[in-house]
CSV table of C-alpha atoms in Angstrom, one decimal:
chain,number,residue,atom,x,y,z
A,261,MET,CA,91.9,153.2,-3.9
A,262,SER,CA,93.3,154.1,-0.6
A,263,LYS,CA,95.2,151.7,1.5
A,264,ARG,CA,92.4,151.6,4.1
A,265,VAL,CA,89.8,150.9,1.5
A,266,THR,CA,91.9,148.1,0.1
A,267,MET,CA,92.3,146.5,3.5
A,268,LEU,CA,88.6,146.7,4.2
A,269,PHE,CA,87.8,145.0,0.8
A,270,LEU,CA,90.2,142.0,1.6
A,271,LEU,CA,88.6,141.6,5.0
A,272,VAL,CA,85.1,141.2,3.4
A,273,LEU,CA,86.4,138.6,0.9
A,274,ALA,CA,87.9,136.5,3.7
A,275,LEU,CA,84.6,136.6,5.7
A,276,THR,CA,82.6,135.5,2.6
A,277,GLY,CA,84.9,132.6,1.7
A,278,CYS,CA,86.0,134.1,-1.5
A,279,ALA,CA,89.6,134.6,-0.6
A,280,PRO,CA,92.1,132.5,-2.5
A,281,GLN,CA,92.7,129.0,-0.9
A,282,ALA,CA,95.2,126.1,-1.4
A,283,LYS,CA,94.2,123.6,-4.1
A,284,THR,CA,92.9,120.1,-3.1
A,285,PRO,CA,92.6,116.9,-5.3
A,286,THR,CA,89.6,116.9,-7.5
A,287,VAL,CA,86.9,114.3,-6.6
A,288,THR,CA,84.0,113.6,-9.0
A,289,GLU,CA,80.8,113.3,-7.1
A,290,THR,CA,77.2,112.9,-8.3
A,291,PRO,CA,75.6,116.2,-7.6
A,292,PRO,CA,72.4,116.0,-5.5
A,293,ALA,CA,69.2,116.2,-7.4
A,294,ALA,CA,67.8,119.7,-7.6
A,295,GLU,CA,64.7,120.2,-5.6
A,296,ALA,CA,61.6,120.5,-7.8
A,297,PRO,CA,59.8,123.7,-7.6
A,298,SER,CA,56.8,123.6,-5.3
A,299,VAL,CA,53.6,123.4,-7.3
A,300,THR,CA,50.2,123.2,-5.8
A,301,GLU,CA,48.2,120.4,-7.4
A,302,ALA,CA,45.0,118.6,-6.7
A,303,PRO,CA,45.7,115.5,-4.5
A,304,THR,CA,45.8,112.2,-6.5
A,305,VAL,CA,44.3,109.0,-5.4
A,306,ALA,CA,46.7,105.9,-5.5
A,307,ALA,CA,45.4,103.4,-8.0
A,308,GLU,CA,44.5,100.0,-6.6
A,309,PRO,CA,46.7,97.2,-8.0
A,310,SER,CA,44.9,94.9,-10.4
A,311,PRO,CA,44.5,91.4,-9.0
A,312,VAL,CA,46.2,88.5,-10.8
A,313,TYR,CA,44.2,85.3,-10.8
A,314,THR,CA,46.2,81.9,-11.1
A,315,ASP,CA,44.5,78.7,-12.2
A,316,TRP,CA,46.5,76.3,-10.1
A,317,SER,CA,44.9,73.3,-11.8
A,318,LYS,CA,46.8,74.3,-15.0
A,319,LEU,CA,50.3,74.0,-13.3
A,320,THR,CA,52.1,70.7,-13.1
A,321,PRO,CA,53.6,70.1,-9.6
A,322,TYR,CA,57.4,69.2,-9.6
A,323,GLU,CA,58.0,65.5,-9.2
A,324,PRO,CA,61.6,64.3,-8.7
A,325,VAL,CA,62.8,61.4,-10.8
A,326,ARG,CA,61.7,58.2,-9.1
A,327,GLU,CA,63.0,54.7,-9.3
A,328,ILE,CA,60.7,52.3,-11.0
A,329,TYR,CA,60.8,48.7,-9.8
A,330,THR,CA,59.1,46.3,-7.4
A,331,TYR,CA,60.5,43.3,-5.4
A,332,HIS,CA,60.1,39.7,-6.5
A,333,ALA,CA,59.0,37.2,-3.9
A,334,GLY,CA,62.4,35.6,-4.2
A,335,TYR,CA,64.3,38.8,-3.3
A,336,HIS,CA,66.8,38.6,-0.4
A,337,ALA,CA,68.5,41.8,0.8
A,338,ASP,CA,71.6,39.8,1.8
A,339,GLY,CA,72.1,39.0,-1.9
A,340,CYS,CA,71.3,35.3,-1.6
A,341,PHE,CA,70.2,34.1,-5.1
A,342,GLU,CA,67.4,31.7,-4.4
A,343,PRO,CA,66.5,29.2,-7.2
A,344,ARG,CA,62.9,29.5,-8.2
A,345,ALA,CA,60.8,28.6,-11.2
A,346,ASP,CA,58.8,31.8,-11.3
A,347,TYR,CA,61.4,34.4,-12.2
A,348,GLY,CA,60.8,34.3,-15.9
A,349,VAL,CA,63.4,36.3,-17.8
A,350,LEU,CA,66.3,37.6,-15.8
A,351,LEU,CA,68.4,40.6,-16.7
A,352,PRO,CA,71.5,42.1,-15.1
A,353,TYR,CA,71.4,45.7,-14.0
A,354,VAL,CA,74.1,48.1,-12.7
A,355,GLY,CA,73.0,49.4,-9.3
A,356,ALA,CA,76.2,50.6,-7.8
A,357,TYR,CA,79.8,51.6,-8.4
A,358,SER,CA,82.8,50.9,-6.3
A,359,VAL,CA,84.7,54.1,-5.7
A,360,MET,CA,88.2,54.9,-4.5
A,361,GLU,CA,89.4,58.3,-3.3
A,362,GLN,CA,86.1,60.0,-4.3
A,363,TYR,CA,86.5,59.0,-7.9
A,364,VAL,CA,84.1,56.7,-9.7
A,365,ILE,CA,86.0,53.7,-11.2
A,366,GLU,CA,84.1,53.0,-14.4
A,367,ALA,CA,85.7,49.6,-14.7
A,368,MET,CA,84.1,48.3,-11.5
A,369,PRO,CA,80.3,48.4,-11.8
A,370,LEU,CA,78.3,46.2,-9.4
A,371,TYR,CA,75.5,44.2,-10.9
A,372,GLY,CA,72.2,42.8,-9.5
A,373,LEU,CA,69.5,40.8,-11.2
A,374,VAL,CA,66.0,42.0,-12.2
A,375,THR,CA,63.2,40.4,-14.1
A,376,ASP,CA,61.9,41.8,-17.4
A,377,LYS,CA,58.9,42.9,-15.5
A,378,GLY,CA,61.0,45.2,-13.3
A,379,GLU,CA,61.1,43.0,-10.2
A,380,LEU,CA,64.3,43.1,-8.2
A,381,VAL,CA,65.8,39.6,-7.6
A,382,THR,CA,69.1,40.6,-5.9
A,383,PRO,CA,70.8,43.8,-4.8
A,384,PRO,CA,73.8,45.0,-6.8
A,385,ILE,CA,76.5,42.8,-5.2
A,386,TYR,CA,78.2,41.1,-8.1
A,387,ALA,CA,81.4,42.1,-9.9
A,388,GLY,CA,80.2,40.4,-13.0
A,389,ALA,CA,77.0,38.9,-14.5
A,390,ASN,CA,77.3,37.0,-17.8
A,391,PHE,CA,74.9,34.9,-19.8
A,392,TYR,CA,76.2,32.0,-21.8
A,393,GLY,CA,73.2,30.5,-23.7
A,394,ASP,CA,71.2,28.7,-21.1
A,395,PHE,CA,73.6,29.6,-18.3
A,396,LEU,CA,74.1,32.5,-16.0
A,397,LEU,CA,77.5,33.0,-14.3
A,398,LEU,CA,77.8,35.5,-11.4
A,399,ARG,CA,81.1,36.7,-10.1
A,400,ARG,CA,81.5,38.1,-6.6
A,401,GLY,CA,84.7,39.4,-5.0
A,402,VAL,CA,87.5,42.0,-5.2
A,403,PRO,CA,89.7,42.6,-8.2
A,404,ALA,CA,93.5,42.8,-7.9
A,405,ASP,CA,93.3,46.2,-9.5
A,406,PRO,CA,90.1,48.2,-9.0
A,407,GLY,CA,90.8,50.0,-12.3
A,408,GLU,CA,90.9,46.7,-14.3
A,409,ALA,CA,88.0,44.8,-12.8
A,410,ASP,CA,87.4,42.1,-15.3
A,411,GLU,CA,87.7,38.4,-14.9
A,412,TYR,CA,91.1,38.3,-16.7
A,413,SER,CA,92.9,40.9,-14.5
A,414,GLY,CA,93.1,38.7,-11.4
A,415,GLY,CA,91.6,39.1,-7.9
A,416,THR,CA,89.8,37.1,-5.3
A,417,TYR,CA,86.4,35.9,-6.6
A,418,THR,CA,83.8,33.3,-5.9
A,419,TYR,CA,81.4,32.2,-8.6
A,420,THR,CA,77.7,31.2,-8.8
A,421,LEU,CA,76.4,29.1,-11.8
A,422,ALA,CA,72.7,29.2,-12.4
A,423,ALA,CA,70.2,28.6,-15.1
A,424,ALA,CA,69.5,31.6,-17.3
A,425,ASP,CA,66.0,31.7,-15.8
A,426,GLY,CA,67.1,31.1,-12.2
A,427,SER,CA,65.4,27.7,-11.9
A,428,TRP,CA,68.6,26.1,-10.4
A,429,VAL,CA,71.7,27.6,-8.7
A,430,HIS,CA,75.0,26.1,-7.8
A,431,GLU,CA,77.9,27.7,-5.8
A,432,LEU,CA,81.2,27.0,-7.6
A,433,GLY,CA,83.6,28.5,-5.1
A,434,ASP,CA,86.7,29.5,-7.1
A,435,ASN,CA,85.8,27.4,-10.2
A,436,TYR,CA,85.3,29.6,-13.2
A,437,HIS,CA,84.1,29.7,-16.8
A,438,ALA,CA,86.3,28.0,-19.4
A,439,ALA,CA,84.1,27.3,-22.4
A,440,ASP,CA,80.5,27.1,-23.6
A,441,GLY,CA,78.3,26.1,-26.5
A,442,PHE,CA,76.1,23.4,-27.8
A,443,GLY,CA,73.9,23.6,-24.7
A,444,LEU,CA,76.9,22.9,-22.4
A,445,LEU,CA,79.2,24.9,-20.2
A,446,THR,CA,82.7,24.0,-19.0
A,447,THR,CA,84.2,25.3,-15.7
A,448,ALA,CA,87.8,25.0,-14.6
A,449,SER,CA,89.2,24.8,-11.1
A,450,PRO,CA,92.5,26.3,-10.0
A,451,ASP,CA,94.0,22.8,-9.6
A,452,GLY,CA,93.5,22.2,-13.4
A,453,SER,CA,90.4,19.9,-13.4
A,454,LEU,CA,87.4,20.5,-15.7
A,455,ASP,CA,83.7,20.0,-15.3
A,456,VAL,CA,81.2,19.9,-18.1
A,457,TRP,CA,77.6,21.0,-17.2
A,458,ASN,CA,74.4,20.5,-19.0
A,459,ALA,CA,71.4,22.9,-19.1
A,460,LYS,CA,69.8,21.1,-16.2
A,461,GLY,CA,72.6,22.0,-13.9
A,462,GLU,CA,74.2,18.6,-13.9
A,463,VAL,CA,77.9,17.7,-14.3
A,464,ILE,CA,77.9,15.2,-17.1
A,465,THR,CA,81.7,14.8,-17.3
A,466,HIS,CA,84.7,15.4,-15.0
A,467,PHE,CA,88.3,15.6,-16.2
A,468,ASP,CA,90.6,15.2,-13.3
A,469,ALA,CA,93.7,17.5,-13.2
A,470,ALA,CA,96.0,14.4,-13.1
A,471,LEU,CA,95.0,13.7,-16.7
A,472,PHE,CA,96.9,16.8,-17.8
A,473,ASP,CA,99.8,16.7,-15.4
A,474,PRO,CA,102.3,15.0,-17.7
A,475,LEU,CA,101.7,17.7,-20.4
A,476,PHE,CA,100.8,21.0,-18.8
A,477,ASP,CA,103.0,23.0,-16.5
A,478,GLU,CA,102.1,23.2,-12.8
A,479,TRP,CA,101.7,26.9,-13.0
A,480,SER,CA,99.4,26.8,-16.0
A,481,ALA,CA,95.8,27.7,-15.6
A,482,TRP,CA,92.9,27.2,-18.0
A,483,GLU,CA,92.1,30.2,-20.2
A,484,GLU,CA,95.0,32.3,-19.0
A,485,GLU,CA,97.8,33.7,-21.1
A,486,ASN,CA,99.6,31.0,-23.2
A,487,GLY,CA,97.0,28.4,-22.2
A,488,PRO,CA,95.8,25.9,-21.9
A,489,PHE,CA,92.6,26.8,-23.6
A,490,VAL,CA,89.5,24.6,-24.3
A,491,ASP,CA,86.9,24.9,-27.0
A,492,LEU,CA,83.8,22.7,-27.6
A,493,ALA,CA,83.7,21.2,-31.1
A,494,ASP,CA,80.2,19.9,-30.5
A,495,GLY,CA,78.3,18.1,-27.7
A,496,ARG,CA,80.7,15.2,-27.7
A,497,VAL,CA,84.3,16.5,-28.2
A,498,ALA,CA,86.3,19.4,-26.9
A,499,TYR,CA,89.7,20.6,-28.1
A,500,ALA,CA,92.5,21.6,-25.6
A,501,PHE,CA,95.4,23.7,-26.7
A,502,THR,CA,98.6,25.1,-25.1
A,503,TYR,CA,101.9,26.7,-26.1
A,504,PHE,CA,103.8,25.2,-23.2
A,505,VAL,CA,104.4,21.5,-22.7
A,506,ASN,CA,106.7,20.3,-19.8
A,507,ASP,CA,107.9,23.8,-19.4
A,508,GLU,CA,109.0,24.0,-23.1
A,509,TYR,CA,107.5,26.6,-25.5
A,510,ARG,CA,106.1,25.1,-28.7
A,511,GLU,CA,105.6,27.6,-31.5
A,512,GLU,CA,103.0,25.5,-33.2
A,513,GLY,CA,101.3,24.7,-29.9
A,514,TYR,CA,100.1,21.3,-28.6
A,515,ARG,CA,96.6,19.8,-28.8
A,516,LEU,CA,94.6,17.3,-26.8
A,517,TYR,CA,91.2,16.0,-27.5
A,518,LEU,CA,88.6,15.5,-24.7
A,519,ASP,CA,85.8,12.9,-25.0
A,520,LEU,CA,82.8,14.4,-23.3
A,521,LEU,CA,81.0,11.1,-23.1
A,522,ASP,CA,83.6,9.0,-21.2
A,523,GLY,CA,85.9,11.6,-19.7
A,524,THR,CA,89.1,10.4,-21.5
A,525,ILE,CA,91.7,12.4,-23.4
A,526,SER,CA,93.9,11.6,-26.3
A,527,ALA,CA,96.7,13.1,-28.4
A,528,GLU,CA,94.9,12.2,-31.6
A,529,PRO,CA,91.4,13.5,-32.7
A,530,PRO,CA,88.5,11.0,-32.6
A,531,ALA,CA,87.6,9.4,-35.9
A,532,GLY,CA,85.8,11.9,-38.1
A,533,TYR,CA,87.2,15.0,-36.4
A,534,PRO,CA,89.8,17.3,-37.9
A,535,ARG,CA,93.1,17.9,-36.2
A,536,GLU,CA,92.4,21.6,-35.8
A,537,LEU,CA,89.0,23.3,-35.2
A,538,ASP,CA,87.6,25.3,-38.1
A,539,TYR,CA,86.6,28.4,-36.1
A,540,ALA,CA,85.3,30.2,-39.1
A,541,ALA,CA,82.7,27.4,-39.6
A,542,LEU,CA,81.9,27.1,-35.9
A,543,TYR,CA,81.4,30.9,-35.5
A,544,PRO,CA,80.6,32.3,-38.9
A,545,ASP,CA,80.5,36.1,-39.2
A,546,PRO,CA,77.0,37.4,-39.8
A,547,GLU,CA,76.3,39.5,-42.8
A,548,LEU,CA,76.8,43.2,-41.9
A,549,PRO,CA,74.3,45.8,-43.0
A,550,GLU,CA,75.5,48.9,-44.8
A,551,VAL,CA,75.4,51.9,-42.5
A,552,GLU,CA,76.8,55.2,-43.6
A,553,GLY,CA,79.1,56.9,-41.2
A,554,CYS,CA,80.0,53.9,-39.0
A,555,ASN,CA,83.6,53.1,-38.4
A,556,TYR,CA,82.7,49.5,-37.7
A,557,LEU,CA,79.8,47.3,-36.8
A,558,GLU,CA,79.7,44.7,-34.0
A,559,PRO,CA,77.0,42.0,-33.9
A,560,ILE,CA,75.0,41.6,-30.8
A,561,SER,CA,72.2,39.0,-30.3
A,562,ASP,CA,69.2,39.1,-28.1
A,563,LEU,CA,69.5,35.6,-26.5
A,564,ILE,CA,65.8,35.6,-25.5
A,565,THR,CA,64.2,36.7,-28.8
A,566,GLY,CA,66.9,35.3,-31.1
A,567,GLU,CA,67.1,38.6,-33.0
A,568,MET,CA,70.4,39.8,-34.3
A,569,TYR,CA,71.3,43.5,-34.0
A,570,PHE,CA,74.5,45.6,-34.5
A,571,LEU,CA,76.3,48.1,-32.5
A,572,GLY,CA,77.8,50.8,-34.7
A,573,PHE,CA,80.9,52.8,-33.6
A,574,ILE,CA,80.7,56.4,-34.8
A,575,SER,CA,83.5,58.9,-34.3
A,576,ASP,CA,83.0,61.6,-36.9
A,577,GLU,CA,81.7,64.3,-34.5
A,578,GLY,CA,85.1,65.9,-33.9
A,579,GLU,CA,88.3,65.1,-32.1
A,580,GLY,CA,87.7,62.8,-29.1
A,581,ALA,CA,83.9,62.6,-29.8
A,582,TRP,CA,82.4,59.2,-30.4
A,583,HIS,CA,79.4,57.1,-29.5
A,584,TYR,CA,77.5,53.8,-30.3
A,585,ASN,CA,74.2,53.5,-32.2
A,586,LEU,CA,72.1,50.3,-32.2
A,587,PHE,CA,70.9,49.1,-35.6
A,588,ASP,CA,68.7,46.3,-36.7
A,589,ALA,CA,69.7,43.7,-39.3
A,590,ALA,CA,68.6,46.0,-42.1
A,591,GLY,CA,70.8,48.9,-40.9
A,592,LYS,CA,67.9,51.0,-39.5
A,593,THR,CA,68.8,53.1,-36.4
A,594,LEU,CA,66.9,51.8,-33.3
A,595,VAL,CA,68.7,53.7,-30.5
A,596,GLU,CA,71.1,56.6,-30.7
A,597,ASP,CA,74.0,57.0,-28.3
A,598,VAL,CA,73.8,53.6,-26.6
A,599,GLY,CA,75.6,53.7,-23.2
A,600,MET,CA,78.3,51.1,-23.6
A,601,GLU,CA,80.7,51.6,-20.7
A,602,PRO,CA,81.0,49.8,-18.4
A,603,LEU,CA,78.3,47.4,-19.6
A,604,GLU,CA,78.7,43.8,-20.7
A,605,ALA,CA,77.0,43.0,-24.0
A,606,SER,CA,74.4,40.9,-22.3
A,607,VAL,CA,73.4,43.9,-20.3
A,608,ILE,CA,72.9,46.1,-23.3
A,609,LEU,CA,70.2,44.1,-25.0
A,610,ARG,CA,68.0,41.3,-23.7
A,611,ALA,CA,64.4,40.2,-24.0
A,612,GLY,CA,63.5,43.1,-26.3
A,613,LEU,CA,64.8,45.6,-23.8
A,614,TYR,CA,67.9,47.8,-24.1
A,615,SER,CA,69.9,49.5,-21.3
A,616,SER,CA,70.2,53.2,-20.9
A,617,LEU,CA,72.3,55.3,-18.5
A,618,GLU,CA,70.3,58.4,-17.7
A,619,ASP,CA,71.5,61.1,-15.2
A,620,GLY,CA,72.8,58.6,-12.6
A,621,PHE,CA,70.0,56.0,-13.2
A,622,PHE,CA,70.3,52.7,-14.9
A,623,CYS,CA,67.2,52.0,-17.1
A,624,PHE,CA,65.8,49.4,-19.3
A,625,ARG,CA,63.6,50.6,-22.1
A,626,SER,CA,61.5,48.8,-24.8
A,627,LEU,CA,63.1,48.5,-28.2
A,628,ALA,CA,59.6,48.7,-29.7
A,629,ASP,CA,58.5,52.1,-28.3
A,630,HIS,CA,61.3,53.2,-25.9
A,631,SER,CA,58.9,53.0,-23.0
A,632,LEU,CA,60.5,52.7,-19.5
A,633,ALA,CA,60.4,49.2,-18.0
A,634,PHE,CA,62.9,49.7,-15.1
A,635,ARG,CA,64.8,52.5,-13.5
A,636,CYS,CA,67.2,52.3,-10.6
A,637,ALA,CA,69.6,54.8,-9.1
A,638,MET,CA,73.3,53.9,-9.4
A,639,ARG,CA,74.8,54.4,-6.0
A,640,THR,CA,78.3,54.1,-4.7
A,641,ASN,CA,79.7,52.1,-1.8
A,642,SER,CA,79.9,55.4,0.2
A,643,ASP,CA,76.2,56.2,-0.2
């Protein structure tokens, strides 16, 4: 090929883009879809969508979980517990939690009172609500440590003593529970005196603090660590016990005997009474049913019906997994996974109803058929 023809051929390649070019990085792209060949077809008619018919009567509308309770005629929003004869059976419920730094403190539930018919009697303002036979003791105040909010961990409290059915009410101030039994309840004052109450709300005997001054230390307080402690032997005599006498520790302890009839004390037991109480005879252990898989059983009584039940602790579900079941006296399972914390035993079971913590609600359900008798949202003090 001549030089002229060669030059002409290279010029044509350059004009048609076929000349050699510098290489560029390879980029993978999705090629555009090739156009379909044009085909003449008969026009099609778009099909009409088939209608869908809905029977709205078959759908259940959404209903949020609602609280289930009414208000008793004696209800006071300020928390005043009014004595009345028409409450019937009273139960404590957990209606709120105290919180600190946005964390719920399980040891500090706040209790209110409700009837077994689901009628609110008080809002949840009490740090404690305990039944002792025919008596109800309410505790109101602030604990020394919010994480240890029981009556033994200190704090500033005032107490209300009432009949279990609310028919009478007495404000105790800073006097507190010391002993109970045999239809009586004993309260102690910070100065060391004792009062013995009967089921009518009457003080039948008063023991002045001066009676104990020669024996007990000034800093001693009834029912605190190392004593003194008091226990009722029956409806006539109480036993007092302490490890410290005149600031000296006594390994065997020291006993006094209180006559509930005349308000006197003595260093010797009354005629016919033993020197030491036989606690096993006073508080015999009930016969435990045989329940497979339970680590231990704890008796719990329904103080209204008189029936005995048992809480069974079960921890065989794996490391860190445990719960309580409720059994009857024959060992039959009545309720699985009973919510225990932070409930007092008297809250768990009363008047044939058991408590249940359900998705932020405190409930009472029937032991007979598990039907719902009461439901209340558990709020915090920041709600």
